[in-house]
Tab-separated table of C-alpha atoms and ligand atoms in Angstrom:
chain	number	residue	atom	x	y	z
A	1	UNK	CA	7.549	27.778	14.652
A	2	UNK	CA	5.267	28.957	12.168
A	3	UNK	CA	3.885	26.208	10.240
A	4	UNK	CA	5.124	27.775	6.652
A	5	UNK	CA	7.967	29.907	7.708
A	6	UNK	CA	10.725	29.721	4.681
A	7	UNK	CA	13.589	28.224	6.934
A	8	UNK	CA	10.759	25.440	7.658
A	9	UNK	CA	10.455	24.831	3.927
A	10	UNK	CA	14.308	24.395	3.605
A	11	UNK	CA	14.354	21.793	6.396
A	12	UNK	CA	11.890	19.478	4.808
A	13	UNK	CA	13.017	19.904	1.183
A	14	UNK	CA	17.118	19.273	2.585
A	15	UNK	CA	16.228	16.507	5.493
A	16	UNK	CA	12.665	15.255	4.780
A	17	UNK	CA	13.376	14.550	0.888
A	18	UNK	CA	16.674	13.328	0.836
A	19	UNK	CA	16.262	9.570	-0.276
A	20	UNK	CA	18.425	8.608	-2.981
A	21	UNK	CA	16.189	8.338	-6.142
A	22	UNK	CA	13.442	9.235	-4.508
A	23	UNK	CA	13.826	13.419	-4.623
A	24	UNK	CA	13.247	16.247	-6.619
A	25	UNK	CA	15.870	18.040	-4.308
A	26	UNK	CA	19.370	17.692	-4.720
A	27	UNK	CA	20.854	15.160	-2.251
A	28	UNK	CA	24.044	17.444	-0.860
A	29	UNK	CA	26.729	14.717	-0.594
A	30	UNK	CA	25.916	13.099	-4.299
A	31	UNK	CA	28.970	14.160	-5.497
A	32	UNK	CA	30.873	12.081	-3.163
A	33	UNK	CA	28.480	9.135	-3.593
A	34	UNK	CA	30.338	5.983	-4.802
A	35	UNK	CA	26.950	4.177	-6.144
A	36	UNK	CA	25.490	4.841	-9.679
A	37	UNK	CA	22.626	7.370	-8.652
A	38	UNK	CA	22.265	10.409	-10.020
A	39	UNK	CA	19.099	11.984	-8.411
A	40	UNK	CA	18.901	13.789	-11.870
A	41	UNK	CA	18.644	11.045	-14.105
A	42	UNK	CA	14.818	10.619	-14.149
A	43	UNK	CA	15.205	7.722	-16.635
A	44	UNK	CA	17.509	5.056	-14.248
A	45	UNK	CA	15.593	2.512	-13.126
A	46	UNK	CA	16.808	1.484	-9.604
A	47	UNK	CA	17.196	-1.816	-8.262
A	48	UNK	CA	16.102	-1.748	-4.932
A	49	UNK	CA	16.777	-4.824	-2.321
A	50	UNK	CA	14.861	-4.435	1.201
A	51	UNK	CA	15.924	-7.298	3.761
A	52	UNK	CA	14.164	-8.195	6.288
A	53	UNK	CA	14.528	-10.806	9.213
A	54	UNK	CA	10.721	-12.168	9.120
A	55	UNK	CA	7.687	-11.869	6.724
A	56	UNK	CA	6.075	-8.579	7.397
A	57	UNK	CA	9.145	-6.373	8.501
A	58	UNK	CA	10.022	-4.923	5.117
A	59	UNK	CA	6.224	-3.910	4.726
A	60	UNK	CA	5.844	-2.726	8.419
A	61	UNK	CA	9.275	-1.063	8.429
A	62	UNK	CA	9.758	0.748	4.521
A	63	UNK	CA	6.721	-0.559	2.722
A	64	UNK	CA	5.344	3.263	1.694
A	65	UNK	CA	8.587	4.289	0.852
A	66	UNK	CA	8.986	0.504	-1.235
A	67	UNK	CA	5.557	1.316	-3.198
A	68	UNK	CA	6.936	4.790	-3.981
A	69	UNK	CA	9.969	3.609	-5.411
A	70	UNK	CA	8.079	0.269	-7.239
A	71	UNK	CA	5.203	3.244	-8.442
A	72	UNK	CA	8.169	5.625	-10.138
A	73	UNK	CA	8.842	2.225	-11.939
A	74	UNK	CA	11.945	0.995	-9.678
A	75	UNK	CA	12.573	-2.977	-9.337
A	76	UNK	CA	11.898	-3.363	-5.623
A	77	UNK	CA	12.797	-6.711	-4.279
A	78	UNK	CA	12.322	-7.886	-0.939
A	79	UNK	CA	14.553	-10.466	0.453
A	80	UNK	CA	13.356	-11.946	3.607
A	81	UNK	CA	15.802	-13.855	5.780
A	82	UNK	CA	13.635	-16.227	6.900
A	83	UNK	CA	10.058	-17.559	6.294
A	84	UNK	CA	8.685	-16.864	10.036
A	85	UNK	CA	8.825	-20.469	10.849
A	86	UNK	CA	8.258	-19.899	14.733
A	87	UNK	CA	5.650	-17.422	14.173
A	88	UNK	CA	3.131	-19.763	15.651
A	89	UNK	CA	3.564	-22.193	18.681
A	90	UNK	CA	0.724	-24.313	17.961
A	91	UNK	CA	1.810	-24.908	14.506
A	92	UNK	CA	4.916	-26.767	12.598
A	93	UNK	CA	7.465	-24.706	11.252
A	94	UNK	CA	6.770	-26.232	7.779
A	95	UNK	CA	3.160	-25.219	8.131
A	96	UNK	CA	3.776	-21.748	9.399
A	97	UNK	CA	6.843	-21.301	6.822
A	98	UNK	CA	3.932	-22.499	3.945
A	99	UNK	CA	1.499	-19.891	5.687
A	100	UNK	CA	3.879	-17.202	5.962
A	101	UNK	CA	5.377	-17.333	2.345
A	102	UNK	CA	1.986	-17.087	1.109
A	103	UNK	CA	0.950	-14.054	2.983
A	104	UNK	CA	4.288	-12.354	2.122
A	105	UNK	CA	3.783	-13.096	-1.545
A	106	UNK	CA	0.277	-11.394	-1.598
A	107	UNK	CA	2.306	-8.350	0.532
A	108	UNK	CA	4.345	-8.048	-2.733
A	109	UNK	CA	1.513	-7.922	-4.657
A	110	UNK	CA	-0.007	-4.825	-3.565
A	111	UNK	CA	3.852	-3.000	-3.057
A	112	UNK	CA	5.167	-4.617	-6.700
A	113	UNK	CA	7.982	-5.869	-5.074
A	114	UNK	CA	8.918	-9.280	-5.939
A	115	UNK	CA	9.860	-11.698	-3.056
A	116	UNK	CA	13.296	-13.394	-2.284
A	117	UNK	CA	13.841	-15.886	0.302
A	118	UNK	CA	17.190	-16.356	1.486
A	119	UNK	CA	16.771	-19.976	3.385
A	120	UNK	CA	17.647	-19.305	7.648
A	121	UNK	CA	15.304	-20.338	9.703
A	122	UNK	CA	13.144	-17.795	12.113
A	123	UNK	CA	14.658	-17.535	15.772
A	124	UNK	CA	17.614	-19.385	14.703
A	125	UNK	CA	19.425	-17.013	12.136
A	126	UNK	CA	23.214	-17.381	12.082
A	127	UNK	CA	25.563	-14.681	11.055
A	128	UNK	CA	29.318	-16.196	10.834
A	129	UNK	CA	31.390	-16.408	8.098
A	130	UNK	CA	29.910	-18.556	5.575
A	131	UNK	CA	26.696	-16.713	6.025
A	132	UNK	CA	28.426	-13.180	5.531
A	133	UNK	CA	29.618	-14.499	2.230
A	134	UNK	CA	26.620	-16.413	1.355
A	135	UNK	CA	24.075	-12.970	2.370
A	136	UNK	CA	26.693	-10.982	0.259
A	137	UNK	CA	26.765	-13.170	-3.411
A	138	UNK	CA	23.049	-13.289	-3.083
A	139	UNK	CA	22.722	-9.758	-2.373
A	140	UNK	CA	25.764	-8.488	-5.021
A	141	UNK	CA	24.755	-10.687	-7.590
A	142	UNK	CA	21.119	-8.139	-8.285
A	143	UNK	CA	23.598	-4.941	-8.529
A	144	UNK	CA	21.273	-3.063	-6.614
A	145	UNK	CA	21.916	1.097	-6.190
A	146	UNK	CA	19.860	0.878	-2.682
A	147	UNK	CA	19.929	-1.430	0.076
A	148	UNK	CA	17.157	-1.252	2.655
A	149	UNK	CA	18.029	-3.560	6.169
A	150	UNK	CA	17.016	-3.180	10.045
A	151	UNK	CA	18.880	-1.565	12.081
A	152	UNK	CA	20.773	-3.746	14.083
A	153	UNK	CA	20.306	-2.597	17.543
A	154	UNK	CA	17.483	-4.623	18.530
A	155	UNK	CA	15.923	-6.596	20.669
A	156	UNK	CA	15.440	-9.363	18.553
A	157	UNK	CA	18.480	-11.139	17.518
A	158	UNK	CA	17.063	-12.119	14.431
A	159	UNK	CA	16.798	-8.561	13.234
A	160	UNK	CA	20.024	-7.727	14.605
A	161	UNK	CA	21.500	-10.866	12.192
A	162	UNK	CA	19.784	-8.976	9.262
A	163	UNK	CA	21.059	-5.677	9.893
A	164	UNK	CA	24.534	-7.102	10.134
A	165	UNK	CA	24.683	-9.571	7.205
A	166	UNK	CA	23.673	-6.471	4.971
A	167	UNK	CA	26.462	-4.234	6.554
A	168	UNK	CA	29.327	-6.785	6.036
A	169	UNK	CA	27.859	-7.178	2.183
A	170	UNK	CA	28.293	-3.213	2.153
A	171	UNK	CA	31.604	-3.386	3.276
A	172	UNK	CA	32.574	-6.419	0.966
A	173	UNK	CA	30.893	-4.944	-2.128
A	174	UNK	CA	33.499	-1.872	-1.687
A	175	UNK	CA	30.430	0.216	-0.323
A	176	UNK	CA	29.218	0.231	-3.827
A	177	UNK	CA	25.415	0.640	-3.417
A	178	UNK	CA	23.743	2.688	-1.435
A	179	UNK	CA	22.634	1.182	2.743
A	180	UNK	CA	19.511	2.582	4.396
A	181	UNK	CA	18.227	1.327	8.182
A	182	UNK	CA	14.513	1.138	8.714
A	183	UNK	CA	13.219	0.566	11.902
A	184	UNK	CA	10.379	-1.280	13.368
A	185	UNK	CA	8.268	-1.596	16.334
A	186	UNK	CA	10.544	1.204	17.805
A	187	UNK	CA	11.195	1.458	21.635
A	188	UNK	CA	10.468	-2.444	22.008
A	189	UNK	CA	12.335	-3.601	19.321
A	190	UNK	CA	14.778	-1.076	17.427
A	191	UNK	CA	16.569	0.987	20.119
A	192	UNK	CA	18.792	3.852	19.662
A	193	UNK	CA	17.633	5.215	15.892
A	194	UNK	CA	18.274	8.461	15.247
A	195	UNK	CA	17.200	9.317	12.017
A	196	UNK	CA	18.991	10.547	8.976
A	197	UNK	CA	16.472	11.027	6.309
A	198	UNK	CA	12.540	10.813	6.117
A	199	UNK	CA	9.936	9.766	3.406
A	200	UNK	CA	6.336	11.109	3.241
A	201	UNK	CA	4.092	8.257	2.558
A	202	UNK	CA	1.001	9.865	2.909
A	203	UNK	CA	0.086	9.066	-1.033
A	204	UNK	CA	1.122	5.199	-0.583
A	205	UNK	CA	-0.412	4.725	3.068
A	206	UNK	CA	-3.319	3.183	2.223
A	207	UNK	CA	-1.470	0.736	-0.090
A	208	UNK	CA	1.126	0.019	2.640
A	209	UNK	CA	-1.281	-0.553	4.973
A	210	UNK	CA	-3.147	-3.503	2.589
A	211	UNK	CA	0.280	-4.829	2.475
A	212	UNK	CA	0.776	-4.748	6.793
A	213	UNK	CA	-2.501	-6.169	6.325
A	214	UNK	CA	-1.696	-9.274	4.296
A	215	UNK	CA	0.413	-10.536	7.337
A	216	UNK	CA	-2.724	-11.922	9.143
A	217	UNK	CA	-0.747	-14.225	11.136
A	218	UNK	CA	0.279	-11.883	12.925
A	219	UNK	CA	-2.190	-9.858	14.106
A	220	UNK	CA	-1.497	-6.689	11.915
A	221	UNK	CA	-4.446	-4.552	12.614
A	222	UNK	CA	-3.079	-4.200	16.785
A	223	UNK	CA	0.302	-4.062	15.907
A	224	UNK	CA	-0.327	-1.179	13.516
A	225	UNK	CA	-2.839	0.436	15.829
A	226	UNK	CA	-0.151	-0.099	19.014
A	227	UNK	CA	2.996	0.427	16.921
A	228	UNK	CA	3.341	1.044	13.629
A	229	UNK	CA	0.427	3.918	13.435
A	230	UNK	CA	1.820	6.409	16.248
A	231	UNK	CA	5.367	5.839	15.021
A	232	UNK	CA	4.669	6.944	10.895
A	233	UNK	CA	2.930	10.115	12.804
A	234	UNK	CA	5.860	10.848	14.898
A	235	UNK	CA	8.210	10.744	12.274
A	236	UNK	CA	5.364	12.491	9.914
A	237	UNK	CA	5.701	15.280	12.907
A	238	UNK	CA	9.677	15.854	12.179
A	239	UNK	CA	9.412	15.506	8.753
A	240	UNK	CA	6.426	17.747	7.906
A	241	UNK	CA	4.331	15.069	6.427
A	242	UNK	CA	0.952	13.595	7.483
A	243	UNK	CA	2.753	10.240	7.974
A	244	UNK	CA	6.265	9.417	7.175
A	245	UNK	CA	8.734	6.615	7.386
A	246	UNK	CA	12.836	7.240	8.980
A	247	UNK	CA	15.780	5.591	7.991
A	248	UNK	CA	19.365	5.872	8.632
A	249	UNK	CA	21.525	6.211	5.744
A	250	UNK	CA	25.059	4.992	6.381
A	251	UNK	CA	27.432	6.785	4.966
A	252	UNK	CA	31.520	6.303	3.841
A	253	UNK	CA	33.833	8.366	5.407
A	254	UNK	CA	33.902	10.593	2.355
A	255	UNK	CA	30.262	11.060	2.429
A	256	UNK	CA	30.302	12.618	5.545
A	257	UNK	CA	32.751	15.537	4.770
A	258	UNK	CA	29.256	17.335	3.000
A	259	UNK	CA	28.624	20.343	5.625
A	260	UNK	CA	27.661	23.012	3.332
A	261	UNK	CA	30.559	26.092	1.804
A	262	UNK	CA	33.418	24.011	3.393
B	301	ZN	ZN1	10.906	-9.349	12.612
């Protein structure tokens, strides 16, 4: 296709554009929307919550699209499940939980998101009832417009506890705010995404990567290099963009009737 062909322009202004709050474009189904958003109201500051199962999987997963929304003067918070207590065999979980809050703290730093710990413990995370209700006042209580959470077909059953705790607090909030998926270390860990909506990140890259950084527990540098680098290019590839981040935006049922002149 030619690389500035007009029906190419209208596929990355509709489908590459498309996160609430986050668009000059019109989203199509904000009409039906039952969240506060209106993508035209330039003044609303969001309140953004992005969960994630360990330190370091907001940042790896959504952190360019978090400094976007923290840089058009959003309140990003990140609310991480755990502290990454198991993250190192050779070290106590109190130790590693110590090491790990720090490093996720300076990660906030550089994104201006402000960090949230929601007290289950790394390779251990429960999702029953009392936690359902417990993930839901914590998360209903901000009033966020967006939720941000991992999609929960994955490998690692933490991740899949995460996705799941922020579903059931969709579903028990009357779907009032808005849920995204973000995926990470795709093909090993997040299986069968399929994209909804796409975020070029090429002007907070080099800030999200500082933030990846700050995880140096965990070996950032080859898990970006191995993961985390070919995957924002792929997805930069269907979006249009240099590098770009994917998420799935769940929808209600009345969301979904949006196909265009019907
Ligand atoms: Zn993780």
């Amino acid at each position: 296709m030619e690389k500035n062909s007009p029906a190419r322009r209208n596929f990355i202004k509709q489908s590459a554009l498309a996160i609430g709050g986050l668009t000059a474009a019109p989203i199509i189904a904000a009409a039906h929307t039952p969240g506060s958003i209106n993508p035209h109201d330039d003044n609303k500051k969001l309140i953004i919550i992005c969960l994630g199962a360990h330190p370091g999987d907001p940042e790896f997963g959504c952190g360019g699209t978090m400094a976007k929304y923290s840089e058009a003067g959003h309140n990003v918070i990140f609310l991480y499940l755990t502290r990454g207590e198991a993250g190192d065999p050779n070290k106590t979980y109190a130790e590693m939980a110590a090491l790990r809050t720090k490093e996720a703290e300076a990660a906030c730093k550089i994104l201006t998101a402000t960090p949230q710990f929601a007290g289950q413990i790394d390779g251990n995370t429960v999702l029953d009832k009392s936690k359902n209700e417990e993930m839901a006042k914590l998360i209903l209580a901000q009033k966020p417009d967006i939720v941000f959470t991992q999609w929960p077909v994955d490998s690692h059953p933490d991740h899949q506890v995460t996705g799941l705790l922020a579903l059931t607090a969709w579903v028990k909030s009357g779907r009032k705010f808005h849920l995204y998926f973000y995926e990470v270390n795709t093909g090993v860990e997040t299986m069968a995404f399929t994209p909804t909506d796409y975020v070029d990140i090429t002007s907070t890259h080099e800030k999200k990567k500082a933030a990846m950084f700050a995880h140096k527990t965990q070996r950032p540098v080859e898990t970006y290099n191995d993961y985390f680098k070919p995957l924002e290019e792929f997805r930069g590839l269907e979006a249009g963009a240099r590098v770009a981040e994917a998420f799935i935006h769940f929808k209600t049922q009345a969301d979904k009737i949006s196909i265009i002149g019907l």
